[in-house]
Amino acid sequence: MPGRKTAIITGSTSGIGLAIAKAFAAERWNVVVNSFTDAPQDHAVADIMAEEHAAEVAYIQADMSKAADCRTLVAKAAETFGSVDVLVNNAGIQHVAPAEEFPPQMWDAIIAINLTSAFHTTAVAIPLMKKEGWGRIINIASAHGLVASPFKAAYVSAKHGVLGLTKTVALEVATSGITCNAICPGYVLTPLVEAQIPDQMKAHDMDRETVIRDVMLRKQPTKQFITVEQVAATTLFLCSDAAAQINGTHISVDGGWTAE
Ligand code: NAD
């Protein structure tokens, strides 16, 4: 809808991205939901969100592993709604293996989707935001952007890279009414994580609570998952006037993980 601001959230048919998209729709923003598939259920996610919140929500298919798709996603969003005011780089994948066994094609895919996509979308979004004299670029990094865990070489490298990109872009746009920041969540209970619990229960012969506390949340001092709503609320905060001078940094939402 003209007059309303527009937010693009990459990788937003599930988990954290979906919650962020819903939070913007609830505030009556124009919202672009994205994933790499083009199935009826992808479009349904956008249609249901639009109906629930009386917001304009468009599903735009774009594969964040492909440079051209990343760039056309932002251009199409501007064509659809007239402006791009918020860009949330959220799409991400994971693969767990020791470095010496890490499949090179998984390394390439993780670096492309979790890091390089944010470069491409940001490059196209900056001139559009400059035109408006206002913009917010928010990169969903991770506690793994600050500290490492074994067997996650590509993911940890990509997320550390995201923090470097965040700081660099923040310096470049600082006088244009635009900020660029990252959010570093700890373990978030997304459908992806929930689905792993039964397997972990079997593998460790533990009940659900013990798996969550001793296996999954071993590094999270609060011993509680972060919720997707908490990450979404932090994203909205970074778009508020109160956050206008927060630039080139990260907000950890990790229950104390990186304090250790
Ligand atoms: P998820 O798997 O639930 O959702 C990922 C989304 O990205 C999905 O909508 C998926 O379709 C989309 N996606 C995957 N590949 C894509 C591609 N090539 N192009 C476009 N979209 C693609 O994951 P999540 O747990 O919600 O994670 C979202 C982000 O948050 C990721 O960047 C992840 O690294 C980060 N994160 C997650 C956690 C956690 O514990 N879940 C913690 C810290 C950071």
mmCIF file of N, CA and C in Angstrom, residues 25-134:
data_model
loop_
_atom_site.group_PDB
_atom_site.id
_atom_site.type_symbol
_atom_site.label_atom_id
_atom_site.label_comp_id
_atom_site.label_asym_id
_atom_site.label_seq_id
_atom_site.Cartn_x
_atom_site.Cartn_y
_atom_site.Cartn_z
ATOM 1 N N ALA A 25 4.050 -7.318 9.538
ATOM 2 C CA ALA A 25 2.665 -7.294 9.041
ATOM 3 C C ALA A 25 1.722 -6.800 10.131
ATOM 4 N N ALA A 26 1.973 -7.223 11.379
ATOM 5 C CA ALA A 26 1.125 -6.798 12.504
ATOM 6 C C ALA A 26 1.214 -5.289 12.721
ATOM 7 N N GLU A 27 2.335 -4.696 12.303
ATOM 8 C CA GLU A 27 2.505 -3.234 12.394
ATOM 9 C C GLU A 27 2.042 -2.560 11.105
ATOM 10 N N ARG A 28 1.379 -3.352 10.244
ATOM 11 C CA ARG A 28 0.827 -2.855 8.968
ATOM 12 C C ARG A 28 1.882 -2.330 7.995
ATOM 13 N N TRP A 29 3.070 -2.928 8.016
ATOM 14 C CA TRP A 29 4.049 -2.630 6.971
ATOM 15 C C TRP A 29 3.670 -3.408 5.716
ATOM 16 N N ASN A 30 4.160 -2.966 4.564
ATOM 17 C CA ASN A 30 4.182 -3.832 3.387
ATOM 18 C C ASN A 30 5.314 -4.832 3.611
ATOM 19 N N VAL A 31 5.023 -6.114 3.358
ATOM 20 C CA VAL A 31 6.011 -7.144 3.698
ATOM 21 C C VAL A 31 6.307 -8.008 2.474
ATOM 22 N N VAL A 32 7.588 -8.288 2.259
ATOM 23 C CA VAL A 32 7.984 -9.254 1.233
ATOM 24 C C VAL A 32 8.479 -10.520 1.929
ATOM 25 N N VAL A 33 7.735 -11.612 1.701
ATOM 26 C CA VAL A 33 8.118 -12.929 2.203
ATOM 27 C C VAL A 33 8.893 -13.622 1.085
ATOM 28 N N ASN A 34 9.940 -14.321 1.458
ATOM 29 C CA ASN A 34 10.810 -14.942 0.430
ATOM 30 C C ASN A 34 11.237 -16.350 0.831
ATOM 31 N N SER A 35 11.353 -17.200 -0.178
ATOM 32 C CA SER A 35 12.107 -18.448 -0.074
ATOM 33 C C SER A 35 12.544 -18.840 -1.487
ATOM 34 N N PHE A 36 13.197 -19.991 -1.586
ATOM 35 C CA PHE A 36 13.753 -20.369 -2.897
ATOM 36 C C PHE A 36 12.781 -21.202 -3.724
ATOM 37 N N THR A 37 11.681 -21.655 -3.117
ATOM 38 C CA THR A 37 10.699 -22.490 -3.820
ATOM 39 C C THR A 37 9.539 -21.620 -4.319
ATOM 40 N N ASP A 38 8.702 -22.234 -5.152
ATOM 41 C CA ASP A 38 7.551 -21.486 -5.667
ATOM 42 C C ASP A 38 6.306 -22.366 -5.590
ATOM 43 N N ALA A 39 6.058 -22.879 -4.388
ATOM 44 C CA ALA A 39 4.949 -23.809 -4.171
ATOM 45 C C ALA A 39 3.715 -23.039 -3.687
ATOM 46 N N PRO A 40 2.525 -23.634 -3.876
ATOM 47 C CA PRO A 40 1.305 -22.951 -3.408
ATOM 48 C C PRO A 40 1.389 -22.588 -1.922
ATOM 49 N N GLN A 41 2.040 -23.461 -1.113
ATOM 50 C CA GLN A 41 2.099 -23.153 0.337
ATOM 51 C C GLN A 41 2.955 -21.924 0.639
ATOM 52 N N ASP A 42 3.930 -21.622 -0.247
ATOM 53 C CA ASP A 42 4.732 -20.408 -0.055
ATOM 54 C C ASP A 42 3.842 -19.164 -0.208
ATOM 55 N N HIS A 43 3.034 -19.173 -1.270
ATOM 56 C CA HIS A 43 2.136 -18.034 -1.506
ATOM 57 C C HIS A 43 1.067 -17.967 -0.419
ATOM 58 N N ALA A 44 0.660 -19.155 0.077
ATOM 59 C CA ALA A 44 -0.354 -19.194 1.140
ATOM 60 C C ALA A 44 0.160 -18.516 2.410
ATOM 61 N N VAL A 45 1.454 -18.678 2.727
ATOM 62 C CA VAL A 45 2.040 -18.026 3.908
ATOM 63 C C VAL A 45 1.799 -16.520 3.821
ATOM 64 N N ALA A 46 2.062 -15.951 2.644
ATOM 65 C CA ALA A 46 1.886 -14.504 2.450
ATOM 66 C C ALA A 46 0.410 -14.119 2.499
ATOM 67 N N ASP A 47 -0.453 -14.937 1.863
ATOM 68 C CA ASP A 47 -1.884 -14.600 1.797
ATOM 69 C C ASP A 47 -2.511 -14.620 3.195
ATOM 70 N N ILE A 48 -2.148 -15.644 3.984
ATOM 71 C CA ILE A 48 -2.719 -15.761 5.342
ATOM 72 C C ILE A 48 -2.263 -14.574 6.202
ATOM 73 N N MET A 49 -0.985 -14.232 6.071
ATOM 74 C CA MET A 49 -0.435 -13.105 6.846
ATOM 75 C C MET A 49 -1.162 -11.809 6.479
ATOM 76 N N ALA A 50 -1.386 -11.619 5.177
ATOM 77 C CA ALA A 50 -2.060 -10.401 4.703
ATOM 78 C C ALA A 50 -3.466 -10.308 5.293
ATOM 79 N N GLU A 51 -4.171 -11.461 5.275
ATOM 80 C CA GLU A 51 -5.548 -11.462 5.763
ATOM 81 C C GLU A 51 -5.605 -11.232 7.274
ATOM 82 N N GLU A 52 -4.713 -11.913 7.997
ATOM 83 C CA GLU A 52 -4.712 -11.796 9.472
ATOM 84 C C GLU A 52 -4.439 -10.379 9.938
ATOM 85 N N HIS A 53 -3.581 -9.660 9.204
ATOM 86 C CA HIS A 53 -3.122 -8.364 9.715
ATOM 87 C C HIS A 53 -3.572 -7.184 8.859
ATOM 88 N N ALA A 54 -4.426 -7.437 7.871
ATOM 89 C CA ALA A 54 -4.859 -6.366 6.959
ATOM 90 C C ALA A 54 -3.649 -5.588 6.438
ATOM 91 N N ALA A 55 -2.606 -6.333 6.062
ATOM 92 C CA ALA A 55 -1.381 -5.724 5.526
ATOM 93 C C ALA A 55 -1.193 -6.198 4.089
ATOM 94 N N GLU A 56 -0.325 -5.525 3.366
ATOM 95 C CA GLU A 56 0.032 -5.972 2.019
ATOM 96 C C GLU A 56 1.248 -6.887 2.148
ATOM 97 N N VAL A 57 1.084 -8.139 1.727
ATOM 98 C CA VAL A 57 2.187 -9.096 1.843
ATOM 99 C C VAL A 57 2.367 -9.786 0.498
ATOM 100 N N ALA A 58 3.578 -9.721 -0.041
ATOM 101 C CA ALA A 58 3.860 -10.363 -1.328
ATOM 102 C C ALA A 58 4.878 -11.474 -1.121
ATOM 103 N N TYR A 59 4.635 -12.620 -1.737
ATOM 104 C CA TYR A 59 5.653 -13.677 -1.751
ATOM 105 C C TYR A 59 6.491 -13.515 -3.018
ATOM 106 N N ILE A 60 7.794 -13.395 -2.868
ATOM 107 C CA ILE A 60 8.689 -13.315 -4.035
ATOM 108 C C ILE A 60 9.710 -14.440 -3.946
ATOM 109 N N GLN A 61 9.625 -15.361 -4.925
ATOM 110 C CA GLN A 61 10.561 -16.477 -4.968
ATOM 111 C C GLN A 61 11.924 -15.960 -5.419
ATOM 112 N N ALA A 62 12.973 -16.317 -4.696
ATOM 113 C CA ALA A 62 14.341 -15.969 -5.102
ATOM 114 C C ALA A 62 15.282 -16.866 -4.319
ATOM 115 N N ASP A 63 16.249 -17.451 -5.027
ATOM 116 C CA ASP A 63 17.193 -18.376 -4.391
ATOM 117 C C ASP A 63 18.406 -17.576 -3.904
ATOM 118 N N MET A 64 18.560 -17.508 -2.596
ATOM 119 C CA MET A 64 19.617 -16.685 -2.001
ATOM 120 C C MET A 64 21.016 -17.275 -2.203
ATOM 121 N N SER A 65 21.097 -18.432 -2.867
ATOM 122 C CA SER A 65 22.427 -18.945 -3.217
ATOM 123 C C SER A 65 22.881 -18.370 -4.564
ATOM 124 N N LYS A 66 21.991 -17.605 -5.224
ATOM 125 C CA LYS A 66 22.303 -17.084 -6.570
ATOM 126 C C LYS A 66 22.339 -15.558 -6.543
ATOM 127 N N ALA A 67 23.460 -15.002 -6.992
ATOM 128 C CA ALA A 67 23.653 -13.547 -6.951
ATOM 129 C C ALA A 67 22.518 -12.805 -7.667
ATOM 130 N N ALA A 68 22.177 -13.268 -8.874
ATOM 131 C CA ALA A 68 21.164 -12.556 -9.665
ATOM 132 C C ALA A 68 19.816 -12.570 -8.952
ATOM 133 N N ASP A 69 19.458 -13.699 -8.331
ATOM 134 C CA ASP A 69 18.179 -13.794 -7.604
ATOM 135 C C ASP A 69 18.153 -12.825 -6.425
ATOM 136 N N CYS A 70 19.275 -12.733 -5.703
ATOM 137 C CA CYS A 70 19.349 -11.825 -4.546
ATOM 138 C C CYS A 70 19.058 -10.408 -5.002
ATOM 139 N N ARG A 71 19.668 -10.029 -6.116
ATOM 140 C CA ARG A 71 19.542 -8.658 -6.606
ATOM 141 C C ARG A 71 18.137 -8.393 -7.148
ATOM 142 N N THR A 72 17.563 -9.370 -7.877
ATOM 143 C CA THR A 72 16.213 -9.125 -8.427
ATOM 144 C C THR A 72 15.157 -9.137 -7.319
ATOM 145 N N LEU A 73 15.404 -9.868 -6.230
ATOM 146 C CA LEU A 73 14.446 -9.860 -5.115
ATOM 147 C C LEU A 73 14.202 -8.424 -4.635
ATOM 148 N N VAL A 74 15.283 -7.695 -4.428
ATOM 149 C CA VAL A 74 15.170 -6.325 -3.910
ATOM 150 C C VAL A 74 14.530 -5.413 -4.967
ATOM 151 N N ALA A 75 14.950 -5.590 -6.224
ATOM 152 C CA ALA A 75 14.381 -4.770 -7.306
ATOM 153 C C ALA A 75 12.884 -5.035 -7.457
ATOM 154 N N LYS A 76 12.479 -6.313 -7.372
ATOM 155 C CA LYS A 76 11.049 -6.650 -7.511
ATOM 156 C C LYS A 76 10.243 -6.085 -6.345
ATOM 157 N N ALA A 77 10.834 -6.114 -5.145
ATOM 158 C CA ALA A 77 10.135 -5.569 -3.975
ATOM 159 C C ALA A 77 9.870 -4.076 -4.179
ATOM 160 N N ALA A 78 10.876 -3.367 -4.708
ATOM 161 C CA ALA A 78 10.713 -1.922 -4.958
ATOM 162 C C ALA A 78 9.648 -1.672 -6.019
ATOM 163 N N GLU A 79 9.635 -2.528 -7.052
ATOM 164 C CA GLU A 79 8.615 -2.408 -8.111
ATOM 165 C C GLU A 79 7.219 -2.641 -7.549
ATOM 166 N N THR A 80 7.108 -3.641 -6.653
ATOM 167 C CA THR A 80 5.803 -4.033 -6.111
ATOM 168 C C THR A 80 5.239 -2.960 -5.187
ATOM 169 N N PHE A 81 6.092 -2.420 -4.294
ATOM 170 C CA PHE A 81 5.577 -1.551 -3.227
ATOM 171 C C PHE A 81 6.064 -0.103 -3.322
ATOM 172 N N GLY A 82 6.990 0.203 -4.243
ATOM 173 C CA GLY A 82 7.415 1.594 -4.427
ATOM 174 C C GLY A 82 8.630 2.008 -3.619
ATOM 175 N N SER A 83 8.977 1.229 -2.588
ATOM 176 C CA SER A 83 10.194 1.561 -1.811
ATOM 177 C C SER A 83 10.683 0.302 -1.098
ATOM 178 N N VAL A 84 11.947 0.362 -0.680
ATOM 179 C CA VAL A 84 12.489 -0.679 0.209
ATOM 180 C C VAL A 84 13.069 0.059 1.405
ATOM 181 N N ASP A 85 12.453 -0.105 2.562
ATOM 182 C CA ASP A 85 12.845 0.661 3.753
ATOM 183 C C ASP A 85 13.621 -0.192 4.755
ATOM 184 N N VAL A 86 13.246 -1.463 4.849
ATOM 185 C CA VAL A 86 13.936 -2.370 5.769
ATOM 186 C C VAL A 86 14.322 -3.627 5.001
ATOM 187 N N LEU A 87 15.560 -4.028 5.180
ATOM 188 C CA LEU A 87 16.035 -5.291 4.601
ATOM 189 C C LEU A 87 16.528 -6.165 5.745
ATOM 190 N N VAL A 88 15.887 -7.322 5.927
ATOM 191 C CA VAL A 88 16.340 -8.260 6.952
ATOM 192 C C VAL A 88 16.961 -9.459 6.233
ATOM 193 N N ASN A 89 18.286 -9.573 6.340
ATOM 194 C CA ASN A 89 18.992 -10.709 5.726
ATOM 195 C C ASN A 89 18.969 -11.863 6.724
ATOM 196 N N ASN A 90 18.035 -12.787 6.486
ATOM 197 C CA ASN A 90 17.783 -13.859 7.459
ATOM 198 C C ASN A 90 18.046 -15.254 6.908
ATOM 199 N N ALA A 91 17.947 -15.450 5.589
ATOM 200 C CA ALA A 91 18.051 -16.808 5.028
ATOM 201 C C ALA A 91 19.351 -17.456 5.488
ATOM 202 N N GLY A 92 19.258 -18.709 5.879
ATOM 203 C CA GLY A 92 20.459 -19.397 6.322
ATOM 204 C C GLY A 92 20.268 -20.899 6.370
ATOM 205 N N ILE A 93 21.364 -21.621 6.161
ATOM 206 C CA ILE A 93 21.352 -23.075 6.278
ATOM 207 C C ILE A 93 22.544 -23.497 7.133
ATOM 208 N N GLN A 94 22.559 -24.773 7.511
ATOM 209 C CA GLN A 94 23.600 -25.277 8.406
ATOM 210 C C GLN A 94 24.070 -26.647 7.897
ATOM 211 N N HIS A 95 25.317 -26.973 8.152
ATOM 212 C CA HIS A 95 25.802 -28.346 7.940
ATOM 213 C C HIS A 95 26.871 -28.613 8.988
ATOM 214 N N VAL A 96 26.822 -29.785 9.585
ATOM 215 C CA VAL A 96 27.700 -30.100 10.711
ATOM 216 C C VAL A 96 28.624 -31.253 10.326
ATOM 217 N N ALA A 97 29.936 -30.990 10.274
ATOM 218 C CA ALA A 97 30.930 -32.031 9.954
ATOM 219 C C ALA A 97 32.315 -31.503 10.306
ATOM 220 N N PRO A 98 33.272 -32.395 10.642
ATOM 221 C CA PRO A 98 34.636 -31.914 10.882
ATOM 222 C C PRO A 98 35.226 -31.276 9.624
ATOM 223 N N ALA A 99 36.145 -30.327 9.818
ATOM 224 C CA ALA A 99 36.687 -29.566 8.675
ATOM 225 C C ALA A 99 37.259 -30.485 7.605
ATOM 226 N N GLU A 100 37.965 -31.548 8.034
ATOM 227 C CA GLU A 100 38.618 -32.396 7.030
ATOM 228 C C GLU A 100 37.628 -33.225 6.219
ATOM 229 N N GLU A 101 36.401 -33.332 6.728
ATOM 230 C CA GLU A 101 35.378 -34.093 5.984
ATOM 231 C C GLU A 101 34.290 -33.187 5.412
ATOM 232 N N PHE A 102 34.418 -31.886 5.633
ATOM 233 C CA PHE A 102 33.336 -30.968 5.246
ATOM 234 C C PHE A 102 33.184 -30.946 3.732
ATOM 235 N N PRO A 103 32.006 -31.296 3.186
ATOM 236 C CA PRO A 103 31.858 -31.330 1.729
ATOM 237 C C PRO A 103 32.043 -29.930 1.130
ATOM 238 N N PRO A 104 32.982 -29.789 0.163
ATOM 239 C CA PRO A 104 33.233 -28.462 -0.418
ATOM 240 C C PRO A 104 31.971 -27.787 -0.950
ATOM 241 N N GLN A 105 31.042 -28.579 -1.517
ATOM 242 C CA GLN A 105 29.830 -27.938 -2.055
ATOM 243 C C GLN A 105 28.933 -27.394 -0.943
ATOM 244 N N MET A 106 28.993 -28.013 0.262
ATOM 245 C CA MET A 106 28.228 -27.476 1.403
ATOM 246 C C MET A 106 28.879 -26.193 1.914
ATOM 247 N N TRP A 107 30.219 -26.175 1.916
ATOM 248 C CA TRP A 107 30.925 -24.928 2.274
ATOM 249 C C TRP A 107 30.456 -23.793 1.364
ATOM 250 N N ASP A 108 30.478 -24.053 0.033
ATOM 251 C CA ASP A 108 30.100 -23.009 -0.927
ATOM 252 C C ASP A 108 28.650 -22.557 -0.712
ATOM 253 N N ALA A 109 27.760 -23.530 -0.479
ATOM 254 C CA ALA A 109 26.330 -23.188 -0.323
ATOM 255 C C ALA A 109 26.118 -22.352 0.936
ATOM 256 N N ILE A 110 26.774 -22.725 2.027
ATOM 257 C CA ILE A 110 26.589 -21.990 3.297
ATOM 258 C C ILE A 110 27.147 -20.570 3.177
ATOM 259 N N ILE A 111 28.333 -20.436 2.582
ATOM 260 C CA ILE A 111 28.910 -19.094 2.419
ATOM 261 C C ILE A 111 28.004 -18.259 1.495
ATOM 262 N N ALA A 112 27.473 -18.874 0.445
ATOM 263 C CA ALA A 112 26.616 -18.137 -0.502
ATOM 264 C C ALA A 112 25.324 -17.674 0.167
ATOM 265 N N ILE A 113 24.634 -18.598 0.844
ATOM 266 C CA ILE A 113 23.299 -18.271 1.392
ATOM 267 C C ILE A 113 23.417 -17.427 2.667
ATOM 268 N N ASN A 114 24.370 -17.792 3.549
ATOM 269 C CA ASN A 114 24.437 -17.132 4.861
ATOM 270 C C ASN A 114 25.226 -15.823 4.840
ATOM 271 N N LEU A 115 26.097 -15.638 3.834
ATOM 272 C CA LEU A 115 26.938 -14.429 3.824
ATOM 273 C C LEU A 115 26.813 -13.630 2.520
ATOM 274 N N THR A 116 27.122 -14.265 1.386
ATOM 275 C CA THR A 116 27.216 -13.511 0.130
ATOM 276 C C THR A 116 25.861 -12.921 -0.266
ATOM 277 N N SER A 117 24.770 -13.625 0.039
ATOM 278 C CA SER A 117 23.433 -13.101 -0.305
ATOM 279 C C SER A 117 23.221 -11.727 0.331
ATOM 280 N N ALA A 118 23.703 -11.553 1.562
ATOM 281 C CA ALA A 118 23.500 -10.278 2.271
ATOM 282 C C ALA A 118 24.257 -9.145 1.581
ATOM 283 N N PHE A 119 25.407 -9.470 1.000
ATOM 284 C CA PHE A 119 26.146 -8.467 0.224
ATOM 285 C C PHE A 119 25.325 -8.020 -0.988
ATOM 286 N N HIS A 120 24.785 -8.994 -1.732
ATOM 287 C CA HIS A 120 24.052 -8.657 -2.962
ATOM 288 C C HIS A 120 22.771 -7.874 -2.665
ATOM 289 N N THR A 121 21.985 -8.341 -1.684
ATOM 290 C CA THR A 121 20.720 -7.636 -1.391
ATOM 291 C C THR A 121 21.014 -6.229 -0.867
ATOM 292 N N THR A 122 22.040 -6.120 -0.024
ATOM 293 C CA THR A 122 22.397 -4.821 0.561
ATOM 294 C C THR A 122 22.828 -3.850 -0.535
ATOM 295 N N ALA A 123 23.613 -4.343 -1.485
ATOM 296 C CA ALA A 123 24.124 -3.477 -2.561
ATOM 297 C C ALA A 123 22.982 -2.842 -3.346
ATOM 298 N N VAL A 124 21.908 -3.603 -3.576
ATOM 299 C CA VAL A 124 20.774 -3.060 -4.331
ATOM 300 C C VAL A 124 19.882 -2.200 -3.428
ATOM 301 N N ALA A 125 19.802 -2.560 -2.154
ATOM 302 C CA ALA A 125 18.897 -1.828 -1.241
ATOM 303 C C ALA A 125 19.425 -0.431 -0.890
ATOM 304 N N ILE A 126 20.748 -0.274 -0.790
ATOM 305 C CA ILE A 126 21.300 1.013 -0.312
ATOM 306 C C ILE A 126 20.830 2.209 -1.158
ATOM 307 N N PRO A 127 20.963 2.165 -2.502
ATOM 308 C CA PRO A 127 20.499 3.340 -3.263
ATOM 309 C C PRO A 127 19.003 3.601 -3.095
ATOM 310 N N LEU A 128 18.208 2.536 -2.948
ATOM 311 C CA LEU A 128 16.756 2.711 -2.753
ATOM 312 C C LEU A 128 16.481 3.375 -1.412
ATOM 313 N N MET A 129 17.229 2.980 -0.383
ATOM 314 C CA MET A 129 17.061 3.583 0.950
ATOM 315 C C MET A 129 17.559 5.025 0.946
ATOM 316 N N LYS A 130 18.645 5.276 0.235
ATOM 317 C CA LYS A 130 19.179 6.650 0.156
ATOM 318 C C LYS A 130 18.138 7.591 -0.465
ATOM 319 N N LYS A 131 17.406 7.061 -1.459
ATOM 320 C CA LYS A 131 16.357 7.856 -2.116
ATOM 321 C C LYS A 131 15.298 8.295 -1.099
ATOM 322 N N GLU A 132 15.010 7.397 -0.135
ATOM 323 C CA GLU A 132 13.993 7.693 0.898
ATOM 324 C C GLU A 132 14.583 8.514 2.050
ATOM 325 N N GLY A 133 15.934 8.547 2.146
ATOM 326 C CA GLY A 133 16.588 9.234 3.275
ATOM 327 C C GLY A 133 16.438 8.489 4.585
ATOM 328 N N TRP A 134 16.071 7.205 4.508
ATOM 329 C CA TRP A 134 15.859 6.398 5.711
ATOM 330 C C TRP A 134 15.961 4.923 5.313
#
